[in-house]
Coordinates of N, CA and C and ligand atoms in Angstrom, one line a residue:
X82 N 26.4 203.8 -17.9 CA 26.4 202.9 -19.0 C 25.0 202.4 -19.2
X83 N 24.5 202.4 -20.5 CA 23.2 201.9 -20.8 C 23.2 200.4 -20.7
X84 N 22.0 199.9 -20.4 CA 21.8 198.5 -20.3 C 21.9 197.8 -21.7
X85 N 22.5 196.6 -21.8 CA 22.5 195.9 -23.0 C 21.7 194.6 -22.8
X86 N 20.5 194.5 -23.4 CA 19.7 193.3 -23.1 C 20.3 192.0 -23.6
X87 N 20.0 190.9 -22.9 CA 20.5 189.6 -23.4 C 19.3 188.8 -23.7
X88 N 19.4 187.6 -24.4 CA 18.3 186.8 -24.7 C 17.5 186.4 -23.4
X89 N 16.2 186.3 -23.5 CA 15.4 186.1 -22.3 C 15.6 184.7 -21.8
X90 N 15.2 183.7 -22.6 CA 15.3 182.3 -22.1 C 16.7 181.8 -22.2
X91 N 17.1 180.9 -21.3 CA 18.4 180.2 -21.4 C 18.0 178.8 -21.9
X92 N 17.7 178.7 -23.1 CA 17.2 177.4 -23.6 C 18.1 176.7 -24.6
X93 N 19.4 177.1 -24.5 CA 20.4 176.4 -25.3 C 21.1 175.4 -24.4
X94 N 21.2 174.2 -25.0 CA 21.7 173.0 -24.2 C 23.1 173.3 -23.5
X95 N 24.0 173.8 -24.3 CA 25.4 174.1 -23.8 C 25.4 175.1 -22.7
X96 N 24.6 176.2 -23.0 CA 24.5 177.3 -22.0 C 23.9 176.8 -20.7
X97 N 22.7 176.1 -20.8 CA 22.0 175.6 -19.7 C 22.9 174.6 -18.9
X98 N 23.6 173.7 -19.6 CA 24.4 172.7 -19.0 C 25.6 173.4 -18.2
X99 N 26.2 174.4 -18.8 CA 27.3 175.1 -18.1 C 26.8 175.8 -16.8
X100 N 25.6 176.4 -17.0 CA 25.0 177.1 -15.8 C 24.6 176.1 -14.7
X101 N 24.0 175.0 -15.1 CA 23.6 174.0 -14.1 C 24.7 173.4 -13.4
X102 N 25.9 173.3 -14.1 CA 27.0 172.6 -13.4 C 27.9 173.6 -12.6
X103 N 27.7 174.9 -12.8 CA 28.5 175.9 -12.1 C 28.3 175.8 -10.6
X104 N 29.3 176.3 -9.9 CA 29.1 176.3 -8.4 C 28.6 177.7 -8.0
X105 N 27.4 177.8 -7.7 CA 26.8 179.1 -7.2 C 26.5 179.0 -5.7
X106 N 27.3 178.2 -5.0 CA 27.0 178.0 -3.6 C 27.1 179.3 -2.8
X107 N 28.1 180.1 -3.1 CA 28.2 181.3 -2.3 C 27.0 182.3 -2.5
X108 N 26.7 182.8 -3.7 CA 25.6 183.7 -3.8 C 24.2 183.0 -3.5
X109 N 24.1 181.7 -3.8 CA 22.8 181.1 -3.6 C 22.5 180.8 -2.1
X110 N 23.6 180.5 -1.3 CA 23.3 180.3 0.1 C 23.1 181.6 0.7
X111 N 23.8 182.7 0.2 CA 23.5 184.0 0.7 C 22.0 184.4 0.5
X112 N 21.5 184.0 -0.7 CA 20.1 184.2 -1.0 C 19.2 183.8 0.2
X113 N 19.4 182.5 0.6 CA 18.6 182.0 1.7 C 18.9 182.7 3.0
X114 N 20.2 183.1 3.3 CA 20.5 183.8 4.5 C 19.9 185.2 4.5
X115 N 19.9 185.9 3.4 CA 19.3 187.2 3.3 C 17.8 187.1 3.5
X116 N 17.2 186.1 3.0 CA 15.7 185.9 3.1 C 15.4 185.8 4.6
X117 N 16.2 184.9 5.3 CA 16.0 184.7 6.7 C 16.1 186.0 7.5
X118 N 17.1 186.8 7.1 CA 17.3 188.1 7.8 C 16.1 189.0 7.6
X119 N 15.7 189.0 6.3 CA 14.6 189.9 5.9 C 13.3 189.5 6.6
X120 N 13.1 188.2 6.7 CA 11.8 187.7 7.3 C 12.1 186.7 8.4
X121 N 12.5 187.2 9.6 CA 12.7 186.3 10.7 C 11.5 185.5 11.1
X122 N 10.3 186.1 10.8 CA 9.0 185.4 11.2 C 8.2 185.1 10.0
X123 N 8.8 184.7 8.9 CA 8.0 184.3 7.7 C 7.3 183.0 7.9
X124 N 6.2 182.8 7.2 CA 5.5 181.5 7.3 C 6.4 180.4 6.9
X125 N 6.4 179.3 7.6 CA 7.4 178.2 7.3 C 6.6 177.0 6.8
X126 N 5.3 177.0 6.7 CA 4.6 175.8 6.3 C 3.5 176.1 5.3
X127 N 3.7 177.1 4.4 CA 2.7 177.4 3.4 C 3.2 177.0 2.0
X128 N 3.0 177.9 1.1 CA 3.3 177.6 -0.3 C 4.3 178.7 -0.8
X129 N 5.2 178.3 -1.7 CA 6.2 179.3 -2.2 C 6.3 179.0 -3.7
X130 N 6.7 180.1 -4.5 CA 7.0 179.9 -5.9 C 8.3 180.6 -6.2
X131 N 9.2 180.0 -7.0 CA 10.5 180.5 -7.4 C 10.3 180.9 -8.9
X132 N 10.4 182.2 -9.2 CA 10.2 182.6 -10.6 C 11.5 182.6 -11.3
X133 N 11.5 181.9 -12.5 CA 12.7 181.8 -13.3 C 13.7 180.9 -12.5
X134 N 13.3 179.7 -12.1 CA 14.0 178.9 -11.2 C 15.2 178.2 -11.9
X135 N 15.3 178.2 -13.2 CA 16.5 177.6 -13.9 C 16.7 176.2 -13.4
X136 N 17.9 175.8 -13.1 CA 18.2 174.4 -12.7 C 17.9 174.1 -11.2
X137 N 17.1 175.0 -10.6 CA 16.5 174.8 -9.3 C 17.5 174.7 -8.1
X138 N 18.7 175.3 -8.3 CA 19.6 175.3 -7.2 C 19.1 176.2 -6.0
X139 N 18.6 177.4 -6.3 CA 18.0 178.2 -5.3 C 16.8 177.5 -4.7
X140 N 16.0 177.0 -5.6 CA 14.7 176.3 -5.2 C 15.0 175.2 -4.2
X141 N 16.0 174.4 -4.5 CA 16.4 173.3 -3.7 C 16.9 173.8 -2.3
X142 N 17.8 174.8 -2.4 CA 18.3 175.3 -1.1 C 17.2 175.9 -0.2
X143 N 16.3 176.6 -0.9 CA 15.2 177.2 -0.1 C 14.3 176.0 0.5
X144 N 14.1 175.0 -0.3 CA 13.2 173.9 0.1 C 13.9 173.2 1.3
X145 N 15.2 173.0 1.3 CA 15.9 172.4 2.4 C 15.9 173.3 3.6
X146 N 16.0 174.6 3.4 CA 16.0 175.5 4.6 C 14.6 175.6 5.2
X147 N 13.5 175.3 4.4 CA 12.2 175.4 5.0 C 11.4 174.1 4.6
X148 N 11.7 173.1 5.4 CA 11.2 171.7 5.1 C 9.7 171.6 5.1
X149 N 8.9 172.6 5.6 CA 7.5 172.4 5.7 C 6.8 173.1 4.5
X150 N 7.6 173.8 3.6 CA 7.0 174.5 2.5 C 6.7 173.6 1.3
X151 N 5.7 173.9 0.6 CA 5.4 173.3 -0.7 C 5.8 174.3 -1.7
X152 N 6.6 173.9 -2.7 CA 7.2 174.9 -3.6 C 7.0 174.6 -5.1
X153 N 6.6 175.6 -5.8 CA 6.6 175.5 -7.3 C 7.8 176.3 -7.8
X154 N 8.5 175.8 -8.8 CA 9.5 176.5 -9.6 C 9.0 176.7 -11.0
X155 N 9.2 177.9 -11.6 CA 8.7 178.0 -12.9 C 9.8 178.6 -13.8
X156 N 9.9 178.1 -15.0 CA 10.9 178.6 -15.9 C 10.4 178.3 -17.4
X157 N 10.8 179.2 -18.3 CA 10.4 179.1 -19.7 C 11.3 178.2 -20.5
X158 N 12.4 177.8 -19.9 CA 13.4 177.0 -20.7 C 13.3 175.5 -20.2
X159 N 12.8 174.6 -21.1 CA 12.6 173.2 -20.7 C 13.9 172.6 -20.3
X160 N 15.0 172.9 -21.0 CA 16.3 172.2 -20.8 C 16.8 172.6 -19.4
X161 N 16.5 173.8 -18.9 CA 16.9 174.1 -17.5 C 16.1 173.2 -16.5
X162 N 14.8 173.0 -16.8 CA 14.0 172.2 -15.9 C 14.4 170.8 -15.9
X163 N 15.0 170.3 -17.0 CA 15.5 168.9 -17.0 C 16.6 168.8 -16.0
X164 N 17.5 169.8 -15.9 CA 18.6 169.8 -14.9 C 17.9 170.0 -13.5
X165 N 16.9 170.8 -13.4 CA 16.2 171.1 -12.2 C 15.6 169.8 -11.6
X166 N 15.0 169.1 -12.5 CA 14.3 167.8 -12.1 C 15.3 166.8 -11.5
X167 N 16.5 166.8 -12.2 CA 17.6 165.9 -11.7 C 18.0 166.3 -10.3
X168 N 18.1 167.6 -10.1 CA 18.6 168.2 -8.8 C 17.6 167.8 -7.7
X169 N 16.3 167.9 -8.0 CA 15.3 167.6 -7.0 C 15.3 166.1 -6.7
X170 N 15.5 165.3 -7.7 CA 15.6 163.9 -7.4 C 16.8 163.6 -6.5
X171 N 17.9 164.2 -6.8 CA 19.1 164.0 -6.0 C 18.9 164.4 -4.6
X172 N 18.1 165.5 -4.4 CA 17.9 166.0 -3.0 C 16.7 165.4 -2.3
X173 N 16.0 164.5 -3.0 CA 14.8 163.9 -2.4 C 13.7 164.8 -2.3
X174 N 13.6 165.8 -3.2 CA 12.5 166.8 -3.1 C 11.3 166.6 -4.0
X175 N 11.4 165.6 -4.8 CA 10.2 165.3 -5.7 C 9.0 165.1 -4.9
X176 N 7.9 165.7 -5.2 CA 6.7 165.6 -4.4 C 6.4 166.8 -3.7
X177 N 7.5 167.4 -3.0 CA 7.3 168.7 -2.3 C 7.6 169.9 -3.1
X178 N 8.5 169.7 -4.1 CA 8.8 170.8 -5.1 C 8.4 170.3 -6.5
X179 N 7.7 171.2 -7.1 CA 7.1 170.9 -8.4 C 7.6 171.9 -9.4
X180 N 8.2 171.5 -10.6 CA 8.6 172.4 -11.6 C 7.6 172.6 -12.7
X181 N 7.4 173.8 -13.1 CA 6.4 174.1 -14.1 C 7.1 174.8 -15.3
X182 N 6.8 174.2 -16.5 CA 7.4 174.8 -17.7 C 6.4 175.9 -18.2
X183 N 6.8 177.1 -18.0 CA 5.9 178.2 -18.4 C 6.7 179.5 -18.6
X184 N 6.4 180.3 -19.5 CA 7.1 181.6 -19.8 C 6.2 182.7 -19.3
X185 N 6.7 183.4 -18.3 CA 6.0 184.6 -17.8 C 5.9 185.6 -18.9
X186 N 4.9 186.4 -19.0 CA 3.8 186.6 -18.1 C 2.7 185.6 -17.9
X187 N 2.8 184.5 -18.7 CA 1.7 183.5 -18.5 C 2.0 182.8 -17.2
X188 N 0.9 182.6 -16.5 CA 1.0 181.9 -15.1 C 0.2 180.6 -15.1
X189 N 0.0 180.1 -16.3 CA -0.7 178.8 -16.4 C 0.1 177.7 -15.7
X190 N -0.6 176.9 -14.9 CA 0.1 175.8 -14.2 C 0.5 176.2 -12.8
X191 N 0.4 177.5 -12.5 CA 0.7 177.9 -11.1 C -0.5 178.1 -10.3
X192 N -0.3 178.2 -9.0 CA -1.5 178.5 -8.1 C -1.9 179.9 -8.3
X193 N -3.1 180.2 -7.8 CA -3.6 181.6 -7.9 C -2.7 182.6 -7.0
X194 N -2.3 182.1 -5.9 CA -1.5 183.0 -5.0 C -0.7 182.1 -4.0
X195 N 0.5 182.6 -3.6 CA 1.4 181.9 -2.7 C 1.7 182.7 -1.5
X196 N 2.1 182.0 -0.4 CA 2.5 182.7 0.8 C 3.9 183.4 0.6
X197 N 4.7 182.9 -0.2 CA 6.1 183.4 -0.4 C 6.4 183.4 -1.9
X198 N 6.9 184.5 -2.5 CA 7.3 184.6 -3.9 C 8.8 185.0 -3.8
X199 N 9.6 184.1 -4.5 CA 11.1 184.4 -4.5 C 11.5 184.4 -6.0
X200 N 12.6 185.1 -6.3 CA 13.2 185.0 -7.6 C 14.7 185.4 -7.5
X201 N 15.5 184.7 -8.2 CA 16.9 185.0 -8.2 C 17.4 185.1 -9.7
X202 N 17.9 186.3 -10.1 CA 18.6 186.4 -11.4 C 17.7 186.2 -12.6
X203 N 16.4 186.4 -12.4 CA 15.5 186.3 -13.6 C 15.4 187.7 -14.2
X204 N 15.3 188.8 -13.3 CA 15.0 190.1 -13.8 C 15.9 190.6 -14.9
X205 N 17.2 190.4 -14.8 CA 18.1 190.9 -15.8 C 17.9 190.3 -17.2
X206 N 17.1 189.2 -17.3 CA 16.8 188.6 -18.6 C 15.6 189.3 -19.2
X207 N 14.9 190.1 -18.5 CA 13.6 190.6 -19.0 C 13.8 192.0 -19.6
X208 N 13.3 192.1 -20.9 CA 13.3 193.4 -21.5 C 12.3 194.3 -20.9
X209 N 11.2 193.7 -20.5 CA 10.2 194.5 -19.8 C 10.2 194.0 -18.3
X210 N 10.8 194.8 -17.4 CA 10.9 194.4 -16.0 C 9.6 194.2 -15.3
X211 N 8.5 194.9 -15.9 CA 7.2 194.8 -15.2 C 6.7 193.3 -15.3
X212 N 7.2 192.5 -16.3 CA 6.8 191.1 -16.3 C 7.1 190.5 -15.0
X213 N 8.2 190.7 -14.4 CA 8.5 190.2 -13.1 C 7.6 190.8 -12.0
X214 N 7.6 192.1 -11.9 CA 6.9 192.8 -10.8 C 5.4 192.6 -10.9
X215 N 4.8 192.5 -12.1 CA 3.4 192.2 -12.2 C 3.1 190.8 -11.7
X216 N 4.0 189.8 -12.1 CA 3.8 188.5 -11.6 C 3.9 188.4 -10.1
X217 N 4.9 189.1 -9.5 CA 5.0 189.2 -8.1 C 3.7 189.7 -7.4
X218 N 3.2 190.7 -8.0 CA 2.0 191.3 -7.5 C 0.8 190.3 -7.5
X219 N 0.7 189.6 -8.7 CA -0.4 188.7 -8.9 C -0.3 187.5 -8.0
X220 N 0.9 187.0 -7.9 CA 1.1 185.7 -7.3 C 1.3 185.7 -5.8
X221 N 1.6 186.8 -5.2 CA 1.8 186.9 -3.7 C 0.4 187.2 -3.0
X222 N 0.0 186.3 -2.1 CA -1.2 186.6 -1.4 C -1.1 187.8 -0.6
X223 N -2.2 188.4 -0.3 CA -2.2 189.7 0.5 C -1.5 189.3 1.9
X224 N -0.5 190.0 2.2 CA 0.2 189.7 3.5 C 1.3 188.7 3.3
X225 N 1.6 188.3 2.1 CA 2.6 187.3 1.8 C 4.0 188.0 1.7
X226 N 5.1 187.2 1.6 CA 6.4 187.7 1.5 C 6.9 187.7 0.1
X227 N 7.7 188.7 -0.3 CA 8.3 188.8 -1.6 C 9.8 189.0 -1.3
X228 N 10.6 188.2 -2.0 CA 12.1 188.3 -1.9 C 12.7 188.0 -3.3
X229 N 13.4 189.1 -3.8 CA 14.0 189.0 -5.1 C 15.5 189.4 -5.0
X230 N 16.3 188.7 -5.7 CA 17.8 189.1 -5.7 C 18.2 189.1 -7.2
X231 N 19.1 190.1 -7.5 CA 19.6 190.1 -8.9 C 20.9 190.9 -8.9
X232 N 21.5 190.8 -10.1 CA 22.8 191.6 -10.3 C 22.5 193.1 -10.5
X233 N 23.4 193.9 -10.2 CA 23.3 195.3 -10.4 C 24.3 195.7 -11.5
X234 N 23.8 196.5 -12.5 CA 24.7 196.9 -13.6 C 25.8 197.9 -13.1
X235 N 27.0 197.7 -13.3 CA 28.1 198.6 -12.8 C 28.1 199.9 -13.7
X236 N 29.0 200.8 -13.3 CA 29.0 202.1 -14.0 C 29.6 202.1 -15.4
X237 N 30.5 201.1 -15.6 CA 31.1 201.0 -17.0 C 31.5 199.6 -17.3
X238 N 31.9 199.4 -18.6 CA 32.2 198.0 -19.1 C 33.5 197.5 -18.4
X239 N 34.4 198.4 -18.1 CA 35.7 198.0 -17.5 C 35.4 197.3 -16.1
X240 N 34.5 198.0 -15.4 CA 34.1 197.5 -14.1 C 33.4 196.1 -14.2
X241 N 32.5 196.0 -15.3 CA 31.8 194.7 -15.5 C 32.9 193.6 -15.8
X242 N 33.8 193.9 -16.6 CA 34.9 192.9 -17.0 C 35.7 192.6 -15.7
X243 N 35.9 193.6 -14.9 CA 36.6 193.3 -13.6 C 35.9 192.3 -12.7
X244 N 34.6 192.4 -12.7 CA 33.8 191.5 -11.9 C 33.9 190.1 -12.4
X245 N 33.9 190.0 -13.8 CA 34.0 188.6 -14.4 C 35.4 188.1 -14.0
X246 N 36.4 188.9 -14.0 CA 37.8 188.4 -13.6 C 37.8 188.0 -12.2
X247 N 37.1 188.8 -11.4 CA 37.2 188.6 -9.9 C 36.4 187.3 -9.5
X248 N 35.2 187.1 -10.2 CA 34.3 186.0 -9.7 C 34.2 184.8 -10.6
X249 N 34.7 184.9 -11.8 CA 34.4 183.8 -12.8 C 35.7 183.4 -13.5
X250 N 36.9 183.9 -13.1 CA 38.1 183.6 -13.9 C 38.3 182.1 -14.1
X251 N 38.0 181.3 -13.2 CA 38.2 179.9 -13.3 C 37.1 179.1 -14.0
X252 N 36.1 179.8 -14.5 CA 34.9 179.1 -15.0 C 35.1 178.9 -16.5
X253 N 34.3 177.9 -17.1 CA 34.4 177.8 -18.6 C 34.0 179.1 -19.3
X254 N 34.6 179.2 -20.6 CA 34.4 180.5 -21.3 C 32.9 180.8 -21.5
X255 N 32.1 179.8 -21.7 CA 30.7 180.1 -22.0 C 30.0 180.8 -20.7
X256 N 30.5 180.3 -19.6 CA 29.9 180.9 -18.3 C 30.4 182.3 -18.1
X257 N 31.7 182.5 -18.4 CA 32.3 183.9 -18.3 C 31.5 184.8 -19.2
X258 N 31.3 184.4 -20.5 CA 30.6 185.2 -21.4 C 29.2 185.5 -20.9
X259 N 28.5 184.5 -20.4 CA 27.1 184.7 -19.9 C 27.1 185.6 -18.7
X260 N 28.1 185.5 -17.8 CA 28.1 186.4 -16.6 C 28.3 187.8 -17.1
X261 N 29.2 188.0 -18.0 CA 29.4 189.4 -18.5 C 28.2 190.0 -19.1
X262 N 27.5 189.1 -20.0 CA 26.3 189.6 -20.6 C 25.2 189.9 -19.6
X263 N 25.2 189.1 -18.5 CA 24.2 189.3 -17.5 C 24.4 190.6 -16.7
X264 N 25.7 190.9 -16.4 CA 26.0 192.1 -15.7 C 25.6 193.3 -16.6
X265 N 25.9 193.2 -17.9 CA 25.6 194.4 -18.8 C 24.1 194.5 -18.9
X266 N 23.4 193.4 -18.7 CA 21.9 193.5 -18.9 C 21.2 193.8 -17.6
X267 N 21.9 193.9 -16.5 CA 21.3 194.0 -15.2 C 20.7 195.4 -15.0
X268 N 19.7 195.6 -14.1 CA 19.1 196.9 -13.8 C 19.9 197.4 -12.5
X269 N 19.9 198.7 -12.5 CA 20.5 199.4 -11.3 C 19.4 199.5 -10.2
X270 N 19.8 199.5 -9.0 CA 18.8 199.5 -7.9 C 17.9 200.7 -8.0
X271 N 18.3 201.8 -8.5 CA 17.4 203.0 -8.7 C 16.4 202.7 -9.7
X272 N 16.7 202.0 -10.8 CA 15.8 201.6 -11.8 C 14.8 200.6 -11.2
X273 N 15.3 199.7 -10.4 CA 14.4 198.7 -9.8 C 13.4 199.3 -8.9
X274 N 13.9 200.3 -8.1 CA 12.9 201.1 -7.3 C 11.8 201.7 -8.1
X275 N 12.1 202.3 -9.2 CA 11.1 203.0 -10.0 C 10.2 201.9 -10.6
X276 N 10.7 200.8 -11.0 CA 9.8 199.7 -11.6 C 8.8 199.2 -10.6
X277 N 9.4 199.0 -9.4 CA 8.6 198.4 -8.3 C 7.4 199.4 -7.9
X278 N 7.8 200.7 -7.9 CA 6.7 201.7 -7.6 C 5.7 201.7 -8.7
X279 N 6.1 201.6 -9.9 CA 5.2 201.6 -11.0 C 4.2 200.4 -11.0
X280 N 4.8 199.3 -10.4 CA 3.9 198.0 -10.3 C 3.0 198.1 -9.1
X281 N 3.1 199.2 -8.3 CA 2.2 199.3 -7.2 C 2.7 198.5 -5.9
X282 N 4.1 198.2 -5.9 CA 4.6 197.4 -4.8 C 5.5 198.3 -3.9
X283 N 5.0 199.5 -3.5 CA 5.8 200.5 -2.8 C 6.3 200.0 -1.5
X284 N 5.6 199.0 -0.9 CA 6.0 198.5 0.4 C 7.4 197.7 0.4
X285 N 7.9 197.4 -0.8 CA 9.1 196.6 -0.9 C 10.3 197.5 -0.7
X286 N 11.3 197.0 0.0 CA 12.6 197.7 0.2 C 13.6 197.2 -0.9
X287 N 14.4 198.1 -1.4 CA 15.4 197.7 -2.4 C 16.8 198.1 -1.8
X288 N 17.7 197.1 -1.7 CA 18.9 197.4 -1.0 C 20.1 196.7 -1.7
X289 N 21.2 197.4 -2.0 CA 22.4 196.7 -2.5 C 23.0 195.9 -1.3
X290 N 23.4 194.7 -1.6 CA 24.0 193.8 -0.6 C 25.4 193.4 -0.8
X291 N 25.9 193.6 -2.0 CA 27.3 193.3 -2.3 C 27.8 194.1 -3.5
X292 N 29.0 193.9 -3.9 CA 29.6 194.7 -5.1 C 28.8 194.4 -6.4
X293 N 27.9 193.3 -6.4 CA 27.2 193.0 -7.6 C 25.8 192.6 -7.5
X294 N 25.3 192.6 -6.3 CA 23.9 192.2 -6.0 C 23.1 193.2 -5.3
X295 N 21.8 193.2 -5.5 CA 20.8 193.9 -4.7 C 19.7 192.9 -4.3
X296 N 19.0 193.3 -3.3 CA 17.8 192.5 -2.9 C 16.6 193.4 -2.9
X297 N 15.4 192.9 -3.1 CA 14.2 193.7 -3.0 C 13.2 192.7 -2.2
X298 N 12.7 193.3 -1.1 CA 11.9 192.4 -0.2 C 10.9 193.2 0.6
X299 N 9.9 192.4 1.0 CA 8.9 193.1 1.9 C 7.6 192.2 1.9
X300 N 6.6 192.7 2.7 CA 5.3 192.0 2.7 C 4.4 192.7 1.7
X301 N 3.6 191.9 1.0 CA 2.7 192.5 0.1 C 1.4 192.9 0.8
Ligands
SAM264 C1 20.2 183.4 -14.8 S1 19.0 182.1 -14.8 C2 18.6 182.1 -13.1 C3 18.1 180.7 -12.7 C4 17.9 180.5 -11.1 N1 16.9 181.4 -10.6 C5 19.2 180.7 -10.4 O1 19.3 181.6 -9.6 O2 20.1 179.8 -10.6 C6 17.5 182.9 -15.4 C7 16.4 182.0 -15.8 O3 15.2 182.7 -16.1 C8 14.5 182.0 -17.1 N2 13.6 183.0 -17.8 C9 13.9 184.1 -18.5 N3 12.8 184.7 -18.9 C10 11.8 184.0 -18.4 C11 10.4 184.1 -18.5 N4 9.8 185.1 -19.2 N5 9.6 183.2 -17.9 C12 10.1 182.2 -17.2 N6 11.5 182.0 -17.1 C13 12.3 182.9 -17.7 C14 15.7 181.5 -18.0 O4 15.3 180.5 -18.9 C15 16.7 181.1 -17.0 O5 16.5 179.8 -16.6

């Protein structure tokens, strides 16, 4: 099945609100668990950046898991960052986690390089996947860690709709619609491998981890 791109930014209030209020505790806590498995000896007291951080659920979980890190989250949708800011306040993370309103490939407002670069579910929004991988390349210090997780596009639309039924049946219709659009827009792990190689990040491993997710990780 060919990829069906979806809009890049999630800057619609209703869409961002539904996303920010959804319960992503299962995949997002797994994000942190997979990171720990991939990097049992990662730096715990440096800097990290979360690309396409949205309402900062992954950012906040990561910050709580690694209390010595200083973290920037970046997103092109201001309304998402409004929810993100509220989340940071709620978790007592203001000061240690900083949100930057910026649309990649622009990196204005970010540090020159970070010890850790993470990203969850940004890639499937990008028509040009190299926007993510070039940012990863530029923003990870030499020897730093990269950890990216995203959806994998299934073999056909029926399977995509089956995943929505399986994982989002109880969610509001706007969220079900967005989940379906995201699965249809996702890249397959083989495509991700090719993009990563093209970006010169051959050291990264790409691995499917569930019926709908893959991870890409490694030292730069
Ligand atoms: C599906 S959300 C994921 C949010 C968050 N990482 C999470 O896992 O909950 C994708 C986010 O990427 C943002 N985004 C899309 N294209 C972007 C770009 N070029 N630069 C920065 N953010 C972008 C969207 O606005 C949206 O907030």
